[in-house]
mmCIF file of C-alpha atoms in Angstrom:
data_model
loop_
_atom_site.group_PDB
_atom_site.id
_atom_site.type_symbol
_atom_site.label_atom_id
_atom_site.label_comp_id
_atom_site.label_asym_id
_atom_site.label_seq_id
_atom_site.Cartn_x
_atom_site.Cartn_y
_atom_site.Cartn_z
ATOM 1 C CA MET A 677 -0.584 -15.513 3.606
ATOM 2 C CA LYS A 678 -0.537 -12.697 1.100
ATOM 3 C CA LYS A 679 2.183 -10.086 1.430
ATOM 4 C CA PHE A 680 0.967 -6.725 0.148
ATOM 5 C CA LEU A 681 3.984 -5.315 -1.689
ATOM 6 C CA PHE A 682 4.032 -1.907 -3.403
ATOM 7 C CA PRO A 683 6.451 -0.062 -5.687
ATOM 8 C CA GLY A 684 9.208 0.710 -3.220
ATOM 9 C CA LEU A 685 7.274 1.752 -0.125
ATOM 10 C CA LEU A 686 4.839 0.886 2.602
ATOM 11 C CA ILE A 687 3.745 4.087 4.331
ATOM 12 C CA SER A 688 1.173 5.517 6.741
ATOM 13 C CA ILE A 689 0.139 8.978 7.947
ATOM 14 C CA LEU A 690 -2.337 9.031 10.823
ATOM 15 C CA PHE A 691 -4.583 11.825 12.148
ATOM 16 C CA PHE A 692 -6.336 12.018 15.509
ATOM 17 C CA ASN A 693 -9.616 12.886 13.776
ATOM 18 C CA SER A 694 -11.543 10.471 11.541
ATOM 19 C CA CYS A 695 -12.241 11.552 7.980
ATOM 20 C CA SER A 696 -12.981 9.961 4.622
ATOM 21 C CA SER A 697 -10.360 8.727 2.180
ATOM 22 C CA ASN A 698 -10.967 11.742 -0.075
ATOM 23 C CA ASP A 699 -10.221 14.397 2.569
ATOM 24 C CA ASP A 700 -7.453 16.940 2.072
ATOM 25 C CA THR A 701 -4.326 15.731 3.909
ATOM 26 C CA ASN A 702 -2.532 19.093 3.867
ATOM 27 C CA ASN A 703 -4.382 20.785 6.753
ATOM 28 C CA THR A 704 -1.597 21.520 9.228
ATOM 29 C CA SER A 705 -3.773 23.245 11.863
ATOM 30 C CA THR A 706 -4.795 19.997 13.574
ATOM 31 C CA PRO A 707 -2.223 18.040 15.646
ATOM 32 C CA LYS A 708 -1.591 14.652 14.119
ATOM 33 C CA LEU A 709 0.179 11.379 14.680
ATOM 34 C CA LEU A 710 2.589 10.326 11.959
ATOM 35 C CA LEU A 711 3.800 6.787 11.605
ATOM 36 C CA SER A 712 7.556 6.820 12.104
ATOM 37 C CA LYS A 713 8.391 3.118 12.158
ATOM 38 C CA VAL A 714 6.788 -0.125 10.976
ATOM 39 C CA THR A 715 8.242 -3.490 11.958
ATOM 40 C CA THR A 716 6.753 -6.408 10.044
ATOM 41 C CA THR A 717 7.606 -10.040 10.804
ATOM 42 C CA TYR A 718 6.497 -12.761 8.380
ATOM 43 C CA TYR A 719 6.257 -16.349 9.596
ATOM 44 C CA ASP A 720 6.031 -18.162 6.245
ATOM 45 C CA ASN A 721 8.951 -20.216 7.566
ATOM 46 C CA PRO A 722 8.271 -20.399 11.348
ATOM 47 C CA SER A 723 11.813 -21.574 12.087
ATOM 48 C CA LYS A 724 13.272 -18.555 10.282
ATOM 49 C CA PRO A 725 10.914 -15.528 10.452
ATOM 50 C CA GLU A 726 11.576 -12.624 8.084
ATOM 51 C CA THR A 727 11.562 -9.147 9.658
ATOM 52 C CA VAL A 728 11.362 -5.894 7.677
ATOM 53 C CA VAL A 729 11.797 -2.492 9.368
ATOM 54 C CA GLU A 730 10.698 0.734 7.676
ATOM 55 C CA ILE A 731 11.665 4.213 8.913
ATOM 56 C CA LEU A 732 9.604 7.196 7.739
ATOM 57 C CA GLU A 733 10.424 10.936 7.768
ATOM 58 C CA TYR A 734 8.171 13.947 7.085
ATOM 59 C CA ASP A 735 8.365 17.635 6.236
ATOM 60 C CA LYS A 736 6.711 20.401 8.275
ATOM 61 C CA GLN A 737 3.452 19.906 6.356
ATOM 62 C CA GLY A 738 3.292 16.260 7.411
ATOM 63 C CA GLN A 739 4.070 14.948 3.933
ATOM 64 C CA LEU A 740 6.225 11.848 3.685
ATOM 65 C CA VAL A 741 9.587 12.873 2.223
ATOM 66 C CA LYS A 742 11.861 9.914 2.961
ATOM 67 C CA MET A 743 11.580 6.226 3.704
ATOM 68 C CA ASN A 744 14.365 3.778 4.472
ATOM 69 C CA SER A 745 14.265 -0.022 4.638
ATOM 70 C CA LYS A 746 17.185 -2.462 4.511
ATOM 71 C CA GLY A 747 19.485 0.375 3.503
ATOM 72 C CA ARG A 748 17.324 1.279 0.508
ATOM 73 C CA THR A 749 15.933 4.805 0.423
ATOM 74 C CA SER A 750 12.928 6.431 -1.261
ATOM 75 C CA ILE A 751 12.806 10.232 -1.649
ATOM 76 C CA PHE A 752 9.455 11.932 -2.374
ATOM 77 C CA GLU A 753 8.855 15.188 -4.259
ATOM 78 C CA TYR A 754 5.638 17.288 -4.200
ATOM 79 C CA ILE A 755 4.030 20.290 -5.831
ATOM 80 C CA ASP A 756 1.043 21.822 -4.006
ATOM 81 C CA GLY A 757 0.450 18.649 -1.998
ATOM 82 C CA LYS A 758 0.560 16.368 -5.034
ATOM 83 C CA PRO A 759 3.345 13.779 -5.272
ATOM 84 C CA THR A 760 5.213 14.344 -8.531
ATOM 85 C CA LYS A 761 8.165 11.963 -8.283
ATOM 86 C CA ILE A 762 9.688 9.252 -6.102
ATOM 87 C CA ASN A 763 13.402 8.491 -6.420
ATOM 88 C CA TYR A 764 14.508 4.989 -5.390
ATOM 89 C CA TYR A 765 18.101 4.439 -4.250
ATOM 90 C CA ASN A 766 19.832 1.125 -3.562
ATOM 91 C CA ASP A 767 21.891 0.296 -0.469
ATOM 92 C CA LYS A 768 24.918 1.982 -2.097
ATOM 93 C CA ASN A 769 22.916 5.228 -2.450
ATOM 94 C CA VAL A 770 22.840 4.886 -6.232
ATOM 95 C CA LEU A 771 19.624 5.865 -8.025
ATOM 96 C CA GLU A 772 18.014 2.694 -9.414
ATOM 97 C CA TYR A 773 14.878 4.248 -10.903
ATOM 98 C CA TYR A 774 12.287 6.950 -10.386
ATOM 99 C CA LEU A 775 8.505 6.993 -10.495
ATOM 100 C CA ASN A 776 6.648 9.888 -12.133
ATOM 101 C CA PHE A 777 3.025 10.872 -11.381
ATOM 102 C CA TYR A 778 0.616 12.028 -14.104
ATOM 103 C CA TYR A 779 -2.654 13.839 -13.365
ATOM 104 C CA LYS A 780 -5.740 15.142 -15.089
ATOM 105 C CA GLY A 781 -6.902 17.957 -12.851
ATOM 106 C CA ASP A 782 -7.068 16.460 -9.354
ATOM 107 C CA GLN A 783 -7.228 12.857 -10.558
ATOM 108 C CA LEU A 784 -4.157 10.622 -10.688
ATOM 109 C CA LEU A 785 -4.220 8.911 -14.079
ATOM 110 C CA SER A 786 -0.967 6.960 -14.112
ATOM 111 C CA ASN A 787 2.558 6.406 -12.825
ATOM 112 C CA LYS A 788 5.622 5.513 -14.847
ATOM 113 C CA ALA A 789 8.750 3.856 -13.478
ATOM 114 C CA VAL A 790 11.846 4.869 -15.447
ATOM 115 C CA TYR A 791 15.078 2.836 -15.293
ATOM 116 C CA THR A 792 18.528 3.415 -16.783
ATOM 117 C CA ASN A 793 17.810 0.291 -18.825
ATOM 118 C CA SER A 794 14.552 1.232 -20.550
ATOM 119 C CA GLY A 795 13.724 -2.443 -20.938
ATOM 120 C CA TYR A 796 12.731 -2.448 -17.278
ATOM 121 C CA ASN A 797 10.373 0.530 -17.598
ATOM 122 C CA ARG A 798 6.774 -0.043 -16.515
ATOM 123 C CA SER A 799 3.634 1.977 -15.991
ATOM 124 C CA TYR A 800 0.535 1.886 -13.794
ATOM 125 C CA GLN A 801 -2.868 3.086 -15.005
ATOM 126 C CA TYR A 802 -5.879 3.831 -12.765
ATOM 127 C CA THR A 803 -9.660 3.980 -13.124
ATOM 128 C CA TYR A 804 -12.244 5.124 -10.576
ATOM 129 C CA ASN A 805 -15.842 4.393 -9.593
ATOM 130 C CA THR A 806 -18.584 7.024 -9.398
ATOM 131 C CA ASN A 807 -17.599 7.775 -5.785
ATOM 132 C CA GLY A 808 -14.046 8.638 -6.819
ATOM 133 C CA GLN A 809 -12.613 5.467 -5.274
ATOM 134 C CA LEU A 810 -9.939 3.436 -7.043
ATOM 135 C CA ALA A 811 -11.739 0.805 -9.148
ATOM 136 C CA SER A 812 -8.804 -0.743 -10.972
ATOM 137 C CA SER A 813 -5.040 -0.586 -11.236
ATOM 138 C CA THR A 814 -3.294 -1.895 -14.349
ATOM 139 C CA LEU A 815 0.405 -2.755 -14.516
ATOM 140 C CA CYS A 816 1.900 -2.483 -18.004
ATOM 141 C CA GLN A 817 5.350 -3.930 -18.621
ATOM 142 C CA SER A 818 5.480 -3.001 -22.317
ATOM 143 C CA GLU A 819 4.513 0.021 -24.406
ATOM 144 C CA ASN A 820 1.468 -1.730 -25.888
ATOM 145 C CA CYS A 821 0.493 -3.240 -22.502
ATOM 146 C CA SER A 822 -0.098 -6.572 -24.226
ATOM 147 C CA ASN A 823 -0.071 -8.716 -21.084
ATOM 148 C CA PRO A 824 -1.086 -6.524 -18.132
ATOM 149 C CA GLY A 825 -1.464 -7.255 -14.466
ATOM 150 C CA ILE A 826 -4.816 -6.005 -13.203
ATOM 151 C CA SER A 827 -6.238 -5.436 -9.732
ATOM 152 C CA THR A 828 -9.904 -4.507 -9.239
ATOM 153 C CA PHE A 829 -11.610 -3.236 -6.089
ATOM 154 C CA THR A 830 -15.203 -3.498 -4.849
ATOM 155 C CA TYR A 831 -16.282 -1.387 -1.867
ATOM 156 C CA ASN A 832 -18.664 -1.535 1.049
ATOM 157 C CA GLY A 833 -18.848 2.121 2.058
ATOM 158 C CA ASN A 834 -15.281 3.358 2.553
ATOM 159 C CA ASN A 835 -13.743 -0.109 2.815
ATOM 160 C CA VAL A 836 -12.602 -2.494 0.097
ATOM 161 C CA SER A 837 -14.792 -5.587 0.397
ATOM 162 C CA VAL A 838 -13.242 -7.584 -2.463
ATOM 163 C CA GLU A 839 -9.882 -7.261 -4.200
ATOM 164 C CA THR A 840 -9.232 -9.366 -7.294
ATOM 165 C CA SER A 841 -5.761 -9.522 -8.865
ATOM 166 C CA THR A 842 -4.442 -11.103 -12.048
ATOM 167 C CA THR A 843 -0.669 -11.347 -12.396
ATOM 168 C CA PRO A 844 1.016 -10.587 -15.727
ATOM 169 C CA GLY A 845 3.210 -13.041 -17.620
ATOM 170 C CA SER A 846 2.997 -16.361 -19.415
ATOM 171 C CA PHE A 847 1.675 -18.148 -16.345
ATOM 172 C CA SER A 848 -1.067 -15.739 -15.327
ATOM 173 C CA PHE A 849 -2.727 -16.327 -11.960
ATOM 174 C CA THR A 850 -5.944 -14.815 -10.591
ATOM 175 C CA SER A 851 -6.558 -14.453 -6.866
ATOM 176 C CA LYS A 852 -9.331 -12.913 -4.777
ATOM 177 C CA ASN A 853 -9.335 -11.538 -1.244
ATOM 178 C CA GLU A 854 -12.504 -10.770 0.716
ATOM 179 C CA PHE A 855 -12.305 -8.583 3.817
ATOM 180 C CA THR A 856 -14.104 -8.016 7.127
ATOM 181 C CA TYR A 857 -13.292 -4.871 9.154
ATOM 182 C CA ASP A 858 -13.210 -3.360 12.638
ATOM 183 C CA SER A 859 -14.505 0.161 13.366
ATOM 184 C CA LYS A 860 -11.133 1.773 14.164
ATOM 185 C CA LEU A 861 -9.002 4.051 12.007
ATOM 186 C CA SER A 862 -6.631 2.255 9.678
ATOM 187 C CA PRO A 863 -2.977 3.340 9.716
ATOM 188 C CA TYR A 864 -3.481 4.363 6.058
ATOM 189 C CA THR A 865 -6.735 6.338 6.356
ATOM 190 C CA ASN A 866 -5.134 9.782 6.043
ATOM 191 C CA THR A 867 -2.075 9.029 3.988
ATOM 192 C CA ASN A 868 -1.792 11.422 1.053
ATOM 193 C CA LYS A 869 -4.650 10.220 -1.160
ATOM 194 C CA TYR A 870 -2.486 9.996 -4.281
ATOM 195 C CA LEU A 871 0.074 7.826 -2.520
ATOM 196 C CA ARG A 872 -2.739 5.538 -1.338
ATOM 197 C CA ILE A 873 -3.903 5.131 -4.916
ATOM 198 C CA MET A 874 -0.366 4.435 -6.118
ATOM 199 C CA MET A 875 0.179 1.906 -3.326
ATOM 200 C CA GLY A 876 -3.148 0.149 -3.900
ATOM 201 C CA GLY A 877 -4.353 -2.747 -1.765
ATOM 202 C CA ALA A 878 -7.255 -2.981 0.670
ATOM 203 C CA ASN A 879 -5.105 -2.012 3.653
ATOM 204 C CA THR A 880 -4.212 1.403 2.173
ATOM 205 C CA LEU A 881 -7.468 2.164 0.357
ATOM 206 C CA SER A 882 -9.826 1.380 3.266
ATOM 207 C CA THR A 883 -10.776 3.630 6.183
ATOM 208 C CA ASN A 884 -10.814 0.828 8.763
ATOM 209 C CA ASN A 885 -8.602 -2.182 9.581
ATOM 210 C CA TYR A 886 -9.463 -5.546 8.137
ATOM 211 C CA ILE A 887 -9.656 -8.297 10.729
ATOM 212 C CA VAL A 888 -10.330 -11.168 8.314
ATOM 213 C CA ASN A 889 -8.666 -11.642 4.927
ATOM 214 C CA LYS A 890 -10.296 -14.583 3.131
ATOM 215 C CA GLY A 891 -8.299 -15.689 0.093
ATOM 216 C CA SER A 892 -9.221 -17.790 -2.931
ATOM 217 C CA TYR A 893 -7.861 -18.476 -6.418
ATOM 218 C CA LYS A 894 -9.346 -19.133 -9.831
ATOM 219 C CA SER A 895 -8.528 -22.516 -11.332
ATOM 220 C CA ASN A 896 -8.200 -23.375 -15.006
ATOM 221 C CA ASP A 897 -11.709 -24.828 -14.853
ATOM 222 C CA GLY A 898 -13.051 -21.330 -14.146
ATOM 223 C CA ASN A 899 -14.081 -22.079 -10.569
ATOM 224 C CA TRP A 900 -12.891 -20.392 -7.367
ATOM 225 C CA TYR A 901 -11.179 -22.443 -4.666
ATOM 226 C CA PRO A 902 -10.245 -21.380 -1.109
ATOM 227 C CA SER A 903 -6.624 -20.615 -0.262
ATOM 228 C CA GLU A 904 -5.330 -18.850 2.855
ATOM 229 C CA THR A 905 -7.582 -17.072 5.357
ATOM 230 C CA THR A 906 -5.833 -14.827 7.877
ATOM 231 C CA THR A 907 -7.584 -13.549 11.014
ATOM 232 C CA TYR A 908 -6.130 -10.490 12.759
ATOM 233 C CA THR A 909 -6.123 -9.353 16.383
ATOM 234 C CA LEU A 910 -5.272 -5.673 16.851
ATOM 235 C CA GLN A 911 -4.094 -3.585 19.772
ATOM 236 C CA TYR A 912 -4.667 0.186 19.797
ATOM 237 C CA ASN A 913 -3.204 3.244 21.489
ATOM 238 C CA SER A 914 -5.215 5.863 23.401
ATOM 239 C CA SER A 915 -6.080 7.595 20.116
ATOM 240 C CA GLY A 916 -7.609 4.397 18.741
ATOM 241 C CA LEU A 917 -4.820 3.777 16.253
ATOM 242 C CA PRO A 918 -3.234 0.340 15.795
ATOM 243 C CA VAL A 919 0.079 -0.321 17.550
ATOM 244 C CA GLN A 920 0.116 -4.052 16.827
ATOM 245 C CA ALA A 921 -1.678 -6.406 14.440
ATOM 246 C CA THR A 922 -1.233 -10.171 14.731
ATOM 247 C CA GLY A 923 -2.377 -12.442 11.916
ATOM 248 C CA ILE A 924 -3.223 -16.127 12.406
ATOM 249 C CA GLY A 925 -3.409 -18.309 9.299
ATOM 250 C CA SER A 926 -5.850 -21.011 8.247
ATOM 251 C CA ASP A 927 -3.731 -23.623 10.028
ATOM 252 C CA GLY A 928 -4.053 -21.791 13.354
ATOM 253 C CA ASN A 929 -0.401 -20.747 13.377
ATOM 254 C CA LEU A 930 1.107 -17.264 13.557
ATOM 255 C CA SER A 931 1.329 -15.857 10.037
ATOM 256 C CA VAL A 932 2.394 -12.207 10.307
ATOM 257 C CA GLN A 933 2.787 -9.486 12.932
ATOM 258 C CA TYR A 934 2.960 -5.700 12.538
ATOM 259 C CA HIS A 935 4.255 -3.179 15.095
ATOM 260 C CA TYR A 936 3.589 0.554 14.607
ATOM 261 C CA GLU A 937 5.377 3.501 16.231
ATOM 262 C CA TYR A 938 4.336 7.163 15.918
ATOM 263 C CA ILE A 939 5.553 10.715 16.318
ATOM 264 C CA THR A 940 3.370 13.751 17.039
ATOM 265 C CA GLN A 941 3.463 16.763 14.751
#
Protein backbone atom coordinates (compact mmCIF):
# COMPACT_ATOMS: atom_id res chain seq x y z
CA MET A 1 0.00 0.00 0.00
CA LYS A 2 1.41 3.33 -1.05
CA LYS A 3 1.16 6.21 1.39
CA PHE A 4 0.90 9.52 -0.45
CA LEU A 5 3.06 11.87 1.61
CA PHE A 6 3.58 15.56 0.78
CA PRO A 7 5.82 18.34 2.10
CA GLY A 8 4.22 18.92 5.47
CA LEU A 9 0.52 18.75 4.67
CA LEU A 10 -2.43 16.79 3.42
CA ILE A 11 -5.31 19.18 2.75
CA SER A 12 -8.71 19.44 1.08
CA ILE A 13 -11.18 22.23 0.26
CA LEU A 14 -14.55 21.09 -1.05
CA PHE A 15 -17.30 22.99 -2.90
CA PHE A 16 -20.93 21.98 -3.38
CA ASN A 17 -20.66 22.68 -7.11
CA SER A 18 -18.51 20.63 -9.50
CA CYS A 19 -15.85 22.46 -11.49
CA SER A 20 -12.57 21.69 -13.22
CA SER A 21 -9.18 21.63 -11.54
CA ASN A 22 -8.27 24.97 -13.13
CA ASP A 23 -11.23 26.93 -11.72
CA ASP A 24 -10.70 29.97 -9.51
CA THR A 25 -11.01 28.90 -5.85
CA ASN A 26 -11.44 32.42 -4.45
CA ASN A 27 -15.13 32.94 -5.31
CA THR A 28 -16.71 33.48 -1.90
CA SER A 29 -20.29 34.04 -3.14
CA THR A 30 -21.15 30.33 -3.24
CA PRO A 31 -21.62 28.39 0.04
CA LYS A 32 -19.01 25.69 0.36
CA LEU A 33 -17.96 22.75 2.47
CA LEU A 34 -14.44 22.90 3.85
CA LEU A 35 -12.66 19.85 5.13
CA SER A 36 -11.95 20.42 8.81
CA LYS A 37 -10.61 17.04 9.90
CA VAL A 38 -9.05 13.98 8.25
CA THR A 39 -8.45 10.79 10.21
CA THR A 40 -6.30 8.26 8.38
CA THR A 41 -5.60 4.77 9.73
CA TYR A 42 -2.93 2.62 8.06
CA TYR A 43 -3.00 -1.14 8.55
CA ASP A 44 0.50 -2.03 7.31
CA ASN A 45 0.84 -3.80 10.66
CA PRO A 46 -2.71 -5.08 11.36
CA SER A 47 -1.92 -5.76 15.02
CA LYS A 48 -0.76 -2.16 15.51
CA PRO A 49 -2.58 0.24 13.13
CA GLU A 50 -1.13 3.74 12.69
CA THR A 51 -3.61 6.62 12.95
CA VAL A 52 -2.89 10.19 11.82
CA VAL A 53 -5.32 13.05 12.55
CA GLU A 54 -5.13 16.36 10.67
CA ILE A 55 -7.00 19.51 11.74
CA LEU A 56 -7.50 22.28 9.17
CA GLU A 57 -8.42 25.96 9.65
CA TYR A 58 -9.43 28.60 7.07
CA ASP A 59 -9.73 32.35 6.66
CA LYS A 60 -12.93 34.15 5.61
CA GLN A 61 -12.06 33.60 1.94
CA GLY A 62 -11.95 29.84 2.45
CA GLN A 63 -8.17 29.64 2.06
CA LEU A 64 -6.33 27.15 4.23
CA VAL A 65 -4.28 29.10 6.77
CA LYS A 66 -3.33 26.51 9.39
CA MET A 67 -2.96 22.76 9.68
CA ASN A 68 -2.03 20.74 12.74
CA SER A 69 -1.05 17.07 13.00
CA LYS A 70 0.72 15.31 15.88
CA GLY A 71 1.47 18.67 17.45
CA ARG A 72 3.22 19.93 14.31
CA THR A 73 1.78 23.05 12.70
CA SER A 74 1.86 24.49 9.18
CA ILE A 75 1.01 28.18 8.63
CA PHE A 76 0.10 29.39 5.12
CA GLU A 77 0.61 32.86 3.64
CA TYR A 78 -1.09 34.27 0.49
CA ILE A 79 -1.04 37.25 -1.82
CA ASP A 80 -4.08 37.70 -4.09
CA GLY A 81 -5.10 34.06 -3.69
CA LYS A 82 -1.63 32.71 -4.47
CA PRO A 83 0.24 30.81 -1.75
CA THR A 84 3.58 32.53 -1.19
CA LYS A 85 5.01 30.73 1.84
CA ILE A 86 4.35 27.86 4.24
CA ASN A 87 6.02 27.88 7.66
CA TYR A 88 6.51 24.49 9.33
CA TYR A 89 6.77 24.31 13.12
CA ASN A 90 7.71 21.29 15.24
CA ASP A 91 5.82 20.06 18.31
CA LYS A 92 7.71 22.63 20.43
CA ASN A 93 6.41 25.44 18.18
CA VAL A 94 9.90 26.09 16.82
CA LEU A 95 10.21 26.92 13.11
CA GLU A 96 11.93 23.99 11.37
CA TYR A 97 11.81 25.29 7.80
CA TYR A 98 9.71 27.26 5.35
CA LEU A 99 8.62 26.65 1.78
CA ASN A 100 8.63 29.50 -0.76
CA PHE A 101 6.53 29.59 -3.95
CA TYR A 102 7.87 30.97 -7.24
CA TYR A 103 5.64 31.91 -10.18
CA LYS A 104 5.83 33.05 -13.77
CA GLY A 105 2.59 34.93 -14.29
CA ASP A 106 -0.15 32.57 -13.11
CA GLN A 107 1.99 29.43 -13.39
CA LEU A 108 3.74 27.89 -10.39
CA LEU A 109 7.30 27.15 -11.50
CA SER A 110 8.94 25.88 -8.33
CA ASN A 111 9.05 25.65 -4.54
CA LYS A 112 12.09 25.87 -2.32
CA ALA A 113 12.34 24.50 1.21
CA VAL A 114 14.77 26.53 3.33
CA TYR A 115 16.26 25.13 6.56
CA THR A 116 18.50 26.69 9.22
CA ASN A 117 21.07 24.13 8.08
CA SER A 118 21.32 24.89 4.36
CA GLY A 119 22.53 21.36 3.74
CA TYR A 120 18.93 20.22 4.09
CA ASN A 121 17.57 22.71 1.55
CA ARG A 122 15.65 21.24 -1.39
CA SER A 123 13.59 22.46 -4.30
CA TYR A 124 10.67 21.25 -6.41
CA GLN A 125 10.34 22.10 -10.11
CA TYR A 126 7.16 21.69 -12.19
CA THR A 127 6.26 21.25 -15.86
CA TYR A 128 2.81 21.21 -17.47
CA ASN A 129 1.03 19.62 -20.43
CA THR A 130 -0.80 21.57 -23.13
CA ASN A 131 -3.98 21.52 -21.00
CA GLY A 132 -2.21 23.24 -18.12
CA GLN A 133 -2.18 20.08 -15.99
CA LEU A 134 0.87 19.09 -13.95
CA ALA A 135 3.01 16.83 -16.16
CA SER A 136 6.03 16.36 -13.94
CA SER A 137 7.39 17.25 -10.53
CA THR A 138 11.14 17.13 -9.88
CA LEU A 139 12.70 17.02 -6.42
CA CYS A 140 16.22 18.45 -6.27
CA GLN A 141 18.30 17.85 -3.15
CA SER A 142 21.38 19.72 -4.39
CA GLU A 143 22.03 22.96 -6.26
CA ASN A 144 22.95 21.15 -9.49
CA CYS A 145 20.06 18.66 -9.09
CA SER A 146 22.45 15.84 -9.99
CA ASN A 147 20.29 12.99 -8.69
CA PRO A 148 16.65 14.12 -8.78
CA GLY A 149 13.46 12.40 -7.79
CA ILE A 150 10.89 12.66 -10.58
CA SER A 151 7.15 12.04 -10.74
CA THR A 152 5.28 12.14 -14.06
CA PHE A 153 1.53 12.22 -14.65
CA THR A 154 -0.62 11.01 -17.55
CA TYR A 155 -4.29 12.04 -17.68
CA ASN A 156 -7.61 10.71 -18.87
CA GLY A 157 -9.69 13.88 -18.98
CA ASN A 158 -9.41 15.56 -15.58
CA ASN A 159 -8.10 12.48 -13.78
CA VAL A 160 -4.57 11.13 -13.47
CA SER A 161 -4.57 7.73 -15.17
CA VAL A 162 -0.91 6.86 -14.56
CA GLU A 163 1.60 8.21 -12.06
CA THR A 164 5.23 7.14 -12.37
CA SER A 165 7.77 8.02 -9.67
CA THR A 166 11.53 7.59 -9.43
CA THR A 167 13.09 8.12 -6.01
CA PRO A 168 16.38 10.01 -5.66
CA GLY A 169 19.52 8.57 -4.08
CA SER A 170 22.09 5.85 -4.64
CA PHE A 171 19.46 3.12 -4.66
CA SER A 172 16.95 4.65 -7.06
CA PHE A 173 13.59 2.91 -7.38
CA THR A 174 10.89 3.42 -10.02
CA SER A 175 7.24 2.68 -9.32
CA LYS A 176 4.02 3.10 -11.30
CA ASN A 177 0.42 3.48 -10.18
CA GLU A 178 -2.56 3.13 -12.51
CA PHE A 179 -5.96 4.43 -11.41
CA THR A 180 -9.67 3.79 -11.98
CA TYR A 181 -12.21 6.38 -10.76
CA ASP A 182 -15.78 6.92 -9.59
CA SER A 183 -17.91 9.84 -10.82
CA LYS A 184 -18.08 11.76 -7.52
CA LEU A 185 -16.17 14.87 -6.46
CA SER A 186 -12.79 14.19 -4.92
CA PRO A 187 -12.01 15.86 -1.58
CA TYR A 188 -9.19 17.70 -3.41
CA THR A 189 -11.08 18.92 -6.50
CA ASN A 190 -11.35 22.55 -5.39
CA THR A 191 -8.32 22.92 -3.19
CA ASN A 192 -6.33 26.00 -4.14
CA LYS A 193 -4.86 24.93 -7.49
CA TYR A 194 -1.31 25.92 -6.54
CA LEU A 195 -1.43 23.86 -3.37
CA ARG A 196 -2.67 20.88 -5.40
CA ILE A 197 0.31 21.22 -7.71
CA MET A 198 2.71 21.50 -4.77
CA MET A 199 1.14 18.47 -3.09
CA GLY A 200 1.16 16.36 -6.25
CA GLY A 201 -0.25 12.84 -6.40
CA ALA A 202 -3.27 11.47 -8.24
CA ASN A 203 -5.58 11.99 -5.27
CA THR A 204 -5.02 15.78 -5.22
CA LEU A 205 -4.63 16.39 -8.96
CA SER A 206 -7.74 14.47 -10.08
CA THR A 207 -11.35 15.67 -10.12
CA ASN A 208 -12.83 12.33 -9.03
CA ASN A 209 -11.95 9.66 -6.45
CA TYR A 210 -9.89 6.69 -7.49
CA ILE A 211 -11.44 3.37 -6.55
CA VAL A 212 -8.60 1.16 -7.79
CA ASN A 213 -4.89 1.89 -7.39
CA LYS A 214 -2.88 -0.72 -9.31
CA GLY A 215 0.81 -0.62 -8.42
CA SER A 216 3.89 -1.99 -10.17
CA TYR A 217 7.66 -1.49 -10.07
CA LYS A 218 10.47 -1.48 -12.59
CA SER A 219 13.11 -4.15 -12.09
CA ASN A 220 16.78 -3.95 -13.00
CA ASP A 221 16.00 -5.99 -16.11
CA GLY A 222 13.87 -3.10 -17.39
CA ASN A 223 10.56 -4.93 -17.04
CA TRP A 224 7.54 -3.95 -14.94
CA TYR A 225 6.27 -6.30 -12.24
CA PRO A 226 3.03 -6.05 -10.21
CA SER A 227 3.16 -4.90 -6.59
CA GLU A 228 0.22 -3.81 -4.43
CA THR A 229 -3.28 -3.18 -5.80
CA THR A 230 -5.69 -1.40 -3.46
CA THR A 231 -9.44 -1.32 -4.10
CA TYR A 232 -11.50 1.39 -2.37
CA THR A 233 -15.11 1.52 -1.19
CA LEU A 234 -16.39 5.04 -0.52
CA GLN A 235 -19.29 6.47 1.44
CA TYR A 236 -20.64 9.94 0.61
CA ASN A 237 -22.65 12.65 2.33
CA SER A 238 -25.80 14.28 0.92
CA SER A 239 -23.64 16.63 -1.18
CA GLY A 240 -21.90 13.68 -2.83
CA LEU A 241 -18.60 14.24 -1.05
CA PRO A 242 -16.65 11.38 0.54
CA VAL A 243 -16.99 10.89 4.30
CA GLN A 244 -15.19 7.54 4.37
CA ALA A 245 -12.88 5.61 2.05
CA THR A 246 -11.85 2.04 2.86
CA GLY A 247 -8.98 0.42 0.99
CA ILE A 248 -8.55 -3.35 0.66
CA GLY A 249 -5.15 -4.64 -0.43
CA SER A 250 -4.13 -7.37 -2.86
CA ASP A 251 -4.27 -9.93 -0.05
CA GLY A 252 -7.93 -9.12 0.67
CA ASN A 253 -7.13 -7.49 4.00
CA LEU A 254 -7.89 -3.96 5.20
CA SER A 255 -5.09 -1.67 4.06
CA VAL A 256 -6.11 1.92 4.86
CA GLN A 257 -9.19 3.88 5.93
CA TYR A 258 -9.94 7.61 5.66
CA HIS A 259 -12.61 9.56 7.56
CA TYR A 260 -13.52 13.11 6.48
CA GLU A 261 -15.32 15.80 8.48
CA TYR A 262 -16.49 19.17 7.11
CA ILE A 263 -17.56 22.65 8.11
CA THR A 264 -19.82 24.96 6.08
CA GLN A 265 -18.65 28.43 5.13
